[in-house]
Short mmCIF file of C-alpha atoms in Angstrom, two decimals:
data_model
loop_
_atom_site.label_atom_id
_atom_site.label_comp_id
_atom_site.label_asym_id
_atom_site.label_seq_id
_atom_site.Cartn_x
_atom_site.Cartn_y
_atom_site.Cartn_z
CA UNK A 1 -172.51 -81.73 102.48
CA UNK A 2 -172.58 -79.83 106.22
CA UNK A 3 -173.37 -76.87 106.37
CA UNK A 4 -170.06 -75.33 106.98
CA UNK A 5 -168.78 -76.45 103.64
CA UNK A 6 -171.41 -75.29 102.27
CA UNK A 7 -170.85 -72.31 103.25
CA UNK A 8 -166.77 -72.11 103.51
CA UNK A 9 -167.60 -72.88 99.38
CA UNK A 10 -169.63 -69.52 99.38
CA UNK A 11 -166.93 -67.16 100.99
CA UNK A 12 -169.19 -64.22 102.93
CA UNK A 13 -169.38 -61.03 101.86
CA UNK A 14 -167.75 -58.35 104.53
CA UNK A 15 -168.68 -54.65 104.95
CA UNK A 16 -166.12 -52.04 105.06
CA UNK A 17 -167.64 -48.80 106.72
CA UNK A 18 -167.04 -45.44 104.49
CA UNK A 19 -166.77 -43.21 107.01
CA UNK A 20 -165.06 -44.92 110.05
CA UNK A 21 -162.14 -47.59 109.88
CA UNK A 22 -164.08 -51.25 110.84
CA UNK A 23 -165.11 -53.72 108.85
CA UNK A 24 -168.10 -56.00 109.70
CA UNK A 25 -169.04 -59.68 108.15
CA UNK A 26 -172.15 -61.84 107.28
CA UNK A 27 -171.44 -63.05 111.37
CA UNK A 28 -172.26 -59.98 112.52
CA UNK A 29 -175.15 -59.29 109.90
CA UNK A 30 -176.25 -62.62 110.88
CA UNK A 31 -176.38 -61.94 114.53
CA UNK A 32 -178.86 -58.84 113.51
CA UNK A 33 -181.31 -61.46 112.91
CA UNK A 34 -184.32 -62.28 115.06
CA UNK A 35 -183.84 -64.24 118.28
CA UNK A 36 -179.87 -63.81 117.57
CA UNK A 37 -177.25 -61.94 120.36
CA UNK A 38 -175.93 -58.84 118.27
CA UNK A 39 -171.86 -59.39 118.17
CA UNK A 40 -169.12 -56.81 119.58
CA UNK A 41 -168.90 -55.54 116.74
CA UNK A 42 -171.87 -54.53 115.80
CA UNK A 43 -172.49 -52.28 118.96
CA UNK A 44 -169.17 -50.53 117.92
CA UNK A 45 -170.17 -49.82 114.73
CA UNK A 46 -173.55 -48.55 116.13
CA UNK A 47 -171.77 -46.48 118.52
CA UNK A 48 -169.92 -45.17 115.89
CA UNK A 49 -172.41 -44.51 113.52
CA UNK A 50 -174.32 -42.04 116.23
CA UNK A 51 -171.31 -40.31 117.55
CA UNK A 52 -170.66 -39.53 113.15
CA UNK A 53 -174.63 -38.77 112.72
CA UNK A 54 -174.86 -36.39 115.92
CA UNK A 55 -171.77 -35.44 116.73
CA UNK A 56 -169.17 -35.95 113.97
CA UNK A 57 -167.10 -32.61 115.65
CA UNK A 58 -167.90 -32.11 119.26
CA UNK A 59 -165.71 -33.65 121.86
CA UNK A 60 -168.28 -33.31 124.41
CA UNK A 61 -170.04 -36.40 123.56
CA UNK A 62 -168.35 -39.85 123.26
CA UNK A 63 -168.95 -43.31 123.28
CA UNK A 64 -166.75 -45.65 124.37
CA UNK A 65 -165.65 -48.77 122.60
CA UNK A 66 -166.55 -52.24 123.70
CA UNK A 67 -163.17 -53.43 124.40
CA UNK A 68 -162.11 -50.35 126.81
CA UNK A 69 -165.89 -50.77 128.11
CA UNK A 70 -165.01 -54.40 129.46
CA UNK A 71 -161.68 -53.21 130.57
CA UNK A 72 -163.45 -50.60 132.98
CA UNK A 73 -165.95 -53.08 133.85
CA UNK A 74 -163.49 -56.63 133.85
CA UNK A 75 -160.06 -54.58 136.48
CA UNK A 76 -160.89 -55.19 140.02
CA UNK A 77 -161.28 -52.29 142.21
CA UNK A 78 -157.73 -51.09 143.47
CA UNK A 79 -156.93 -47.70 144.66
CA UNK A 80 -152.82 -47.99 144.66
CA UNK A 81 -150.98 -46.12 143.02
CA UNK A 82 -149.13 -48.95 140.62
CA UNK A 83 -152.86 -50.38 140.18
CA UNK A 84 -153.77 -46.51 139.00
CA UNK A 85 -151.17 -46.21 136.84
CA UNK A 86 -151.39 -49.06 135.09
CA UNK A 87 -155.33 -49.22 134.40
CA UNK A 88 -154.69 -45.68 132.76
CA UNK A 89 -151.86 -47.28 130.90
CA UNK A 90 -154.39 -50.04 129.56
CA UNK A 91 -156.64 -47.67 129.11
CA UNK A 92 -155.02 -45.55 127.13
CA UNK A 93 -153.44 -47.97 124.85
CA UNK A 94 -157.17 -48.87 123.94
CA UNK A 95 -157.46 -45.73 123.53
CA UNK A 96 -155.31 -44.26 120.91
CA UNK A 97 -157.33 -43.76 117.74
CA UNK A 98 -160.21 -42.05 119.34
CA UNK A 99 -158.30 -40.28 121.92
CA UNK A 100 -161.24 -39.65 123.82
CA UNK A 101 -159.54 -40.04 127.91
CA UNK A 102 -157.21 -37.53 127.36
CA UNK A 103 -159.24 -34.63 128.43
CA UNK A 104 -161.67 -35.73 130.81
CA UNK A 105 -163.02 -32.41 131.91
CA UNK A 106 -164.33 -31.80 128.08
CA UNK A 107 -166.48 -34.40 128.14
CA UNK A 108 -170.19 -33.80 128.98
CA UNK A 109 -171.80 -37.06 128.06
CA UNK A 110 -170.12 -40.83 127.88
CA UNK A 111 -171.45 -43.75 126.61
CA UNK A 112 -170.66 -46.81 127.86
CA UNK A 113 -171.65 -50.70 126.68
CA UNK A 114 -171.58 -52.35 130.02
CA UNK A 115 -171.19 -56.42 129.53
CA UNK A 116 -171.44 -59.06 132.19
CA UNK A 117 -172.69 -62.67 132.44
CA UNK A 118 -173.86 -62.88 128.98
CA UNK A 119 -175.74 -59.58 129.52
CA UNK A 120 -175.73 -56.19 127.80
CA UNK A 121 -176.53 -52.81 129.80
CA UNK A 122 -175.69 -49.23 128.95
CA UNK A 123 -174.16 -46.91 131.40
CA UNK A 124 -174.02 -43.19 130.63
CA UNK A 125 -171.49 -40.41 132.18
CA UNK A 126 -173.22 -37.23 132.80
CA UNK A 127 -170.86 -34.28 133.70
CA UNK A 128 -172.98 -30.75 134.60
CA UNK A 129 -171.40 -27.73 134.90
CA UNK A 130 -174.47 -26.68 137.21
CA UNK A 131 -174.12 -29.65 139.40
CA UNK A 132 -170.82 -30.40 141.86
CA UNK A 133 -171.18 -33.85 141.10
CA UNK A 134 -170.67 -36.39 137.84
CA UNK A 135 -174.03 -38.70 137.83
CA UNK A 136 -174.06 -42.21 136.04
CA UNK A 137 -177.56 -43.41 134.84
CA UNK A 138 -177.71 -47.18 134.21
CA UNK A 139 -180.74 -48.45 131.80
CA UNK A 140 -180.74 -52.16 132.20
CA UNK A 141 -183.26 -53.77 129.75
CA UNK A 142 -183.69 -57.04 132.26
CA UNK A 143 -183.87 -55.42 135.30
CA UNK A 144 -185.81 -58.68 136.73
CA UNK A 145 -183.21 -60.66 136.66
CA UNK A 146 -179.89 -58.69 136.31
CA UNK A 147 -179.95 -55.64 138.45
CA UNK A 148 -178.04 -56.41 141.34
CA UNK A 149 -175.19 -57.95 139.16
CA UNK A 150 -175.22 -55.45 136.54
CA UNK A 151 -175.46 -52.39 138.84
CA UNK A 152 -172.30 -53.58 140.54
CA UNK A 153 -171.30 -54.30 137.37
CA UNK A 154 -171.84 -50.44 136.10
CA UNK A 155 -170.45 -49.70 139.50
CA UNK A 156 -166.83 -51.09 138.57
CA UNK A 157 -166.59 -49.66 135.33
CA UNK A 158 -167.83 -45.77 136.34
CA UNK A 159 -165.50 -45.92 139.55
CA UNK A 160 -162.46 -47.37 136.87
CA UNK A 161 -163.19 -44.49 134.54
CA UNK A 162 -163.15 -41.89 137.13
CA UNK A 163 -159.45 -43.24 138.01
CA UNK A 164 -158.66 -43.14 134.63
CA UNK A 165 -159.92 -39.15 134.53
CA UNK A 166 -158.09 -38.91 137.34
CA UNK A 167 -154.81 -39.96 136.30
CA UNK A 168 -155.09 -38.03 133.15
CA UNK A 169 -156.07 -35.01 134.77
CA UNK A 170 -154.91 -34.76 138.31
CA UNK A 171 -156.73 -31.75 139.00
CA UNK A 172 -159.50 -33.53 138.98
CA UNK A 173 -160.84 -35.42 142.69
CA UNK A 174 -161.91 -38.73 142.77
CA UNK A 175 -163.40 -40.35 146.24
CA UNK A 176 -166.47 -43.14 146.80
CA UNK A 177 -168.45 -39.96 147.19
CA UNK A 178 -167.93 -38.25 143.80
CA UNK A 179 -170.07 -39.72 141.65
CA UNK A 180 -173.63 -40.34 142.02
CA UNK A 181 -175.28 -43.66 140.50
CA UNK A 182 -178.76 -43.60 139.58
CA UNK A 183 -180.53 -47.07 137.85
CA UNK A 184 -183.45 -46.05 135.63
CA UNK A 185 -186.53 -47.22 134.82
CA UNK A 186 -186.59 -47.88 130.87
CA UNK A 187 -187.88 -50.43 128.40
CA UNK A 188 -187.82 -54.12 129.08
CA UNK A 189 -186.86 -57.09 126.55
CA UNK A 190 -189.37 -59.64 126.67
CA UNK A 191 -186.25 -62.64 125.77
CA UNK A 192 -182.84 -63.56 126.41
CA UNK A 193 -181.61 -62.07 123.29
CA UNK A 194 -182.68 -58.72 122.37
CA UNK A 195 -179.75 -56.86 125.55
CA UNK A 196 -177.98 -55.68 123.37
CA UNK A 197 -180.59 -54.55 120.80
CA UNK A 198 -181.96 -52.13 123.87
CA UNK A 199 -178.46 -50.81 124.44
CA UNK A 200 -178.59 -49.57 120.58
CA UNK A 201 -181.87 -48.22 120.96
CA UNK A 202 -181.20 -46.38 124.08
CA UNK A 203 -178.37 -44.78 122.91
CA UNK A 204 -180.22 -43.73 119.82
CA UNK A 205 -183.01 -42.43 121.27
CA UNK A 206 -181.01 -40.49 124.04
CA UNK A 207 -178.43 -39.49 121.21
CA UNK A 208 -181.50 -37.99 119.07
CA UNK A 209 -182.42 -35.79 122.34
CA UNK A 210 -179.30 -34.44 122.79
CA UNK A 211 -178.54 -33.44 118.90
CA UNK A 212 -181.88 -31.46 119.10
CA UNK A 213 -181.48 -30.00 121.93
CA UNK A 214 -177.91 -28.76 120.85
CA UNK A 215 -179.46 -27.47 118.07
CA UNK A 216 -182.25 -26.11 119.79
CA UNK A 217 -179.38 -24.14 122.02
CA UNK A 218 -177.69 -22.99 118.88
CA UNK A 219 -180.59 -21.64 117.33
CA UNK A 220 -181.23 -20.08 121.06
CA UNK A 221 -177.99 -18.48 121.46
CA UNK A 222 -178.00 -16.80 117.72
CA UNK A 223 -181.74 -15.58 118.27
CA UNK A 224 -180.22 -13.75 121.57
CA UNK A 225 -177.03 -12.39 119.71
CA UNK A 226 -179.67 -10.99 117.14
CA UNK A 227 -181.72 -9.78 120.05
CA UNK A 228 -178.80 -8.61 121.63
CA UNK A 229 -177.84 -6.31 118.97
CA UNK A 230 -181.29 -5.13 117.46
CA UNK A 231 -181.43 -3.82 121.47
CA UNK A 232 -178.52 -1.79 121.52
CA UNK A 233 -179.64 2.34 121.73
CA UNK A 234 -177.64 4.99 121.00
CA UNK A 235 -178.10 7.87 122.78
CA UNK A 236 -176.39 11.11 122.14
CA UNK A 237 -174.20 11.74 119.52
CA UNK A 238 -175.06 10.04 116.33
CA UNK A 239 -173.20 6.95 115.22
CA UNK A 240 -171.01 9.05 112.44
CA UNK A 241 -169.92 11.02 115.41
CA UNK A 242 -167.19 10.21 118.26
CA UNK A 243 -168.00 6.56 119.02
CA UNK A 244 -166.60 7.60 122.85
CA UNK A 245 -169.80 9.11 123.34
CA UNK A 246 -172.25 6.27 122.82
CA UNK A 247 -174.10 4.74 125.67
CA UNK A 248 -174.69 1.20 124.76
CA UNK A 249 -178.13 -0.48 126.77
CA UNK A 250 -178.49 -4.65 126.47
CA UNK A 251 -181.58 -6.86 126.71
CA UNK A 252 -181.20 -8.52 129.77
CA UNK A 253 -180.57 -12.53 130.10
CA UNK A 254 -182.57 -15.35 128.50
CA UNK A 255 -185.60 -15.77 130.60
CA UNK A 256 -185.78 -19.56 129.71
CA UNK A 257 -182.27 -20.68 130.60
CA UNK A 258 -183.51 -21.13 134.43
CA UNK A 259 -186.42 -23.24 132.97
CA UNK A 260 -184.73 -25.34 130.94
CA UNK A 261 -182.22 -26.48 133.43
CA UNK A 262 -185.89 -27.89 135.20
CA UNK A 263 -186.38 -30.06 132.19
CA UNK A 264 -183.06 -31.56 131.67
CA UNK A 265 -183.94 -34.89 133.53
CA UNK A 266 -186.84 -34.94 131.50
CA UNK A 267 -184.66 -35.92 128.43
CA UNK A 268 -182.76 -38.64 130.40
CA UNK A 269 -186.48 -40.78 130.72
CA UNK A 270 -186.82 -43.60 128.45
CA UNK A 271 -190.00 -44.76 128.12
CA UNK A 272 -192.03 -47.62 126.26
CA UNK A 273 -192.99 -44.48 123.64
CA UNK A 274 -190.01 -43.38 122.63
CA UNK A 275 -188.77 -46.86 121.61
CA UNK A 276 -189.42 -49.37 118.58
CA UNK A 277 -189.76 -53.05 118.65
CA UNK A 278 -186.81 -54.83 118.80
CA UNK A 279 -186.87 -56.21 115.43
CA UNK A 280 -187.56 -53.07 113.94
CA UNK A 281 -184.27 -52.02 115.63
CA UNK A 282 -182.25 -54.86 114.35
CA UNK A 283 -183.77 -53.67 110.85
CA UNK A 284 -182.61 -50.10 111.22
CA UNK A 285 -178.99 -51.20 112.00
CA UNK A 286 -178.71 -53.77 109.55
CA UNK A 287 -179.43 -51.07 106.57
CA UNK A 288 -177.58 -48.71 108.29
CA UNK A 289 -174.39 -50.92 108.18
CA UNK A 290 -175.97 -51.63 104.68
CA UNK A 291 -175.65 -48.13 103.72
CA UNK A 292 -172.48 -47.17 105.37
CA UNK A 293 -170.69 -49.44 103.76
CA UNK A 294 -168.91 -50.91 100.75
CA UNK A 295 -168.96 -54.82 100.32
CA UNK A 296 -166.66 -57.51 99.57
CA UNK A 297 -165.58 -60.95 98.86
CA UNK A 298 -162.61 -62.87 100.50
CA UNK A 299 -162.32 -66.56 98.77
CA UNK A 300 -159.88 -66.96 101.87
CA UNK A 301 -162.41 -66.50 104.36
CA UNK A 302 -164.37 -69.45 106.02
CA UNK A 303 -167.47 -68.79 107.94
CA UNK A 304 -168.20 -70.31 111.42
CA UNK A 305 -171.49 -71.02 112.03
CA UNK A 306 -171.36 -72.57 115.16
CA UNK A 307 -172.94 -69.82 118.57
CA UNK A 308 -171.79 -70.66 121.99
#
């Protein structure tokens, strides 16, 4: 007996995510193993999984699917204005359940799985309010070998996106000279088929940063409010009296705020440190989809074994 029958006679279980509509099968649980290319799906569902973990409300921080990834990165380069049009068009069609192009200037942070000769990259969208400019870092895990393709790569799909802001928000100006593109130094894989593995852990580990430091700025701003009001003198009349005669004195700005704008690229560094071995990354998001998930059985389904 081959080993397809073998296992068309053992229908595969598939996993139904809880808190997200996509369901994943043994393939992609399969493709989690060592020395295996992690499927499509399984970056989406990682993707997912952080944006629910860190961000389940805010509409500052999103990460975009695979399939309206390769779109950006996959449409030539074409300023016209039927071109424009219809990449937003595409766009948003791919678009419609997360709704996440629709307001461009909301969005501080993007992330992007950028795909390209068999290779996975991560590009992230970075829009400051304290800087006139939108900056795209690009952490390549095979920088060796890939860089020049990939960056170009990258390249296509930030300048795509940017049209599609554009076109969704006309207010907003687009030129070669409105972005700024910068290709980090980060964590190499050591094989041909941990790419997309890195892409996962990047955006974990950069995902982590920015939940605690969102929290660390909520915490902030409620200590100040505090401070704020514990500051506030009354002089003259006494509170039960006319409240027109108060004279109300505030503590003055946060003293750190100036500082911490200093460290922000700090946070944007990926270094060997912050990340795990590769298989203990394919371990993390195989019980995560593990625990996210309820299981099944379809006696219709046949697996295909067979990896291009």
């Amino acid at each position: 007996m081959s080993r397809n029958e073998t296992l068309s006679s053992a229908p595969p279980s598939t996993f139904r995510c809880r808190h997200f509509t996509m369901t994943l099968s043994t393939t992609d649980i399969d493709a989690l193993k060592p020395g295996e290319w992690v499927t499509d799906d399984v970056i989406d569902f990682y993707f997912k999984y952080l944006k629910r973990k860190y961000f389940p409300e805010s509409k500052k921080y999103v990460y975009i699917p695979v399939t309206l990834a390769n779109l950006l990165t996959e449409r030539a380069l074409d300023n016209s204005t039927d071109h424009l049009r219809e990449l937003a068009s595409d766009a948003n069609a791919l678009d419609l359940t997360s709704q996440i192009l629709g307001r461009p200037r909301t969005i501080r942070v993007a992330f992007l799985p950028i795909f390209g000769d068999g290779h996975w990259s991560l590009l992230v969208y970075r829009n400051q309010k304290h800087k006139h400019l939108p900056e795209f870092l690009h952490f390549n895990s095979h920088l060796n070998s890939t860089r020049e393709y990939h960056t170009q790569c990258a390249r296509t799909a930030l300048i795509n996106l940017l049209y599609v802001f554009r076109q969704n928000d006309p207010s907003m100006v687009i030129s070669k000279d409105s972005y700024k593109l910068v290709v980090k130094n980060c964590p190499q894989q050591t094989n041909g088929n941990d790419c997309g593995v890195f892409v996962c852990m990047y955006a974990y580990v950069l995902s982590s940063r920015l939940a605690r430091r969102e929290a660390k700025n909520r915490a902030s701003s409620m200590q100040d409010i505090i401070k704020r009001i514990s500051n506030i003198s009354f002089n003259g009349p006494s509170p039960q009296q006319h409240r027109s005669d108060q004279q109300l004195s505030y503590a003055t700005k946060n003293p750190h705020k100036d500082s911490s704008l200093d460290r922000d690229d700090l946070m944007w560094k990926v270094k060997d440190k912050d990340v795990m071995p590769p298989d203990d990354m394919r371990a993390r998001i195989t019980n995560t989809i593990y625990h996210e998930s309820t299981t099944s059985s379809s006696s219709s389904h046949t697996q295909q074994t067979s990896r291009l």
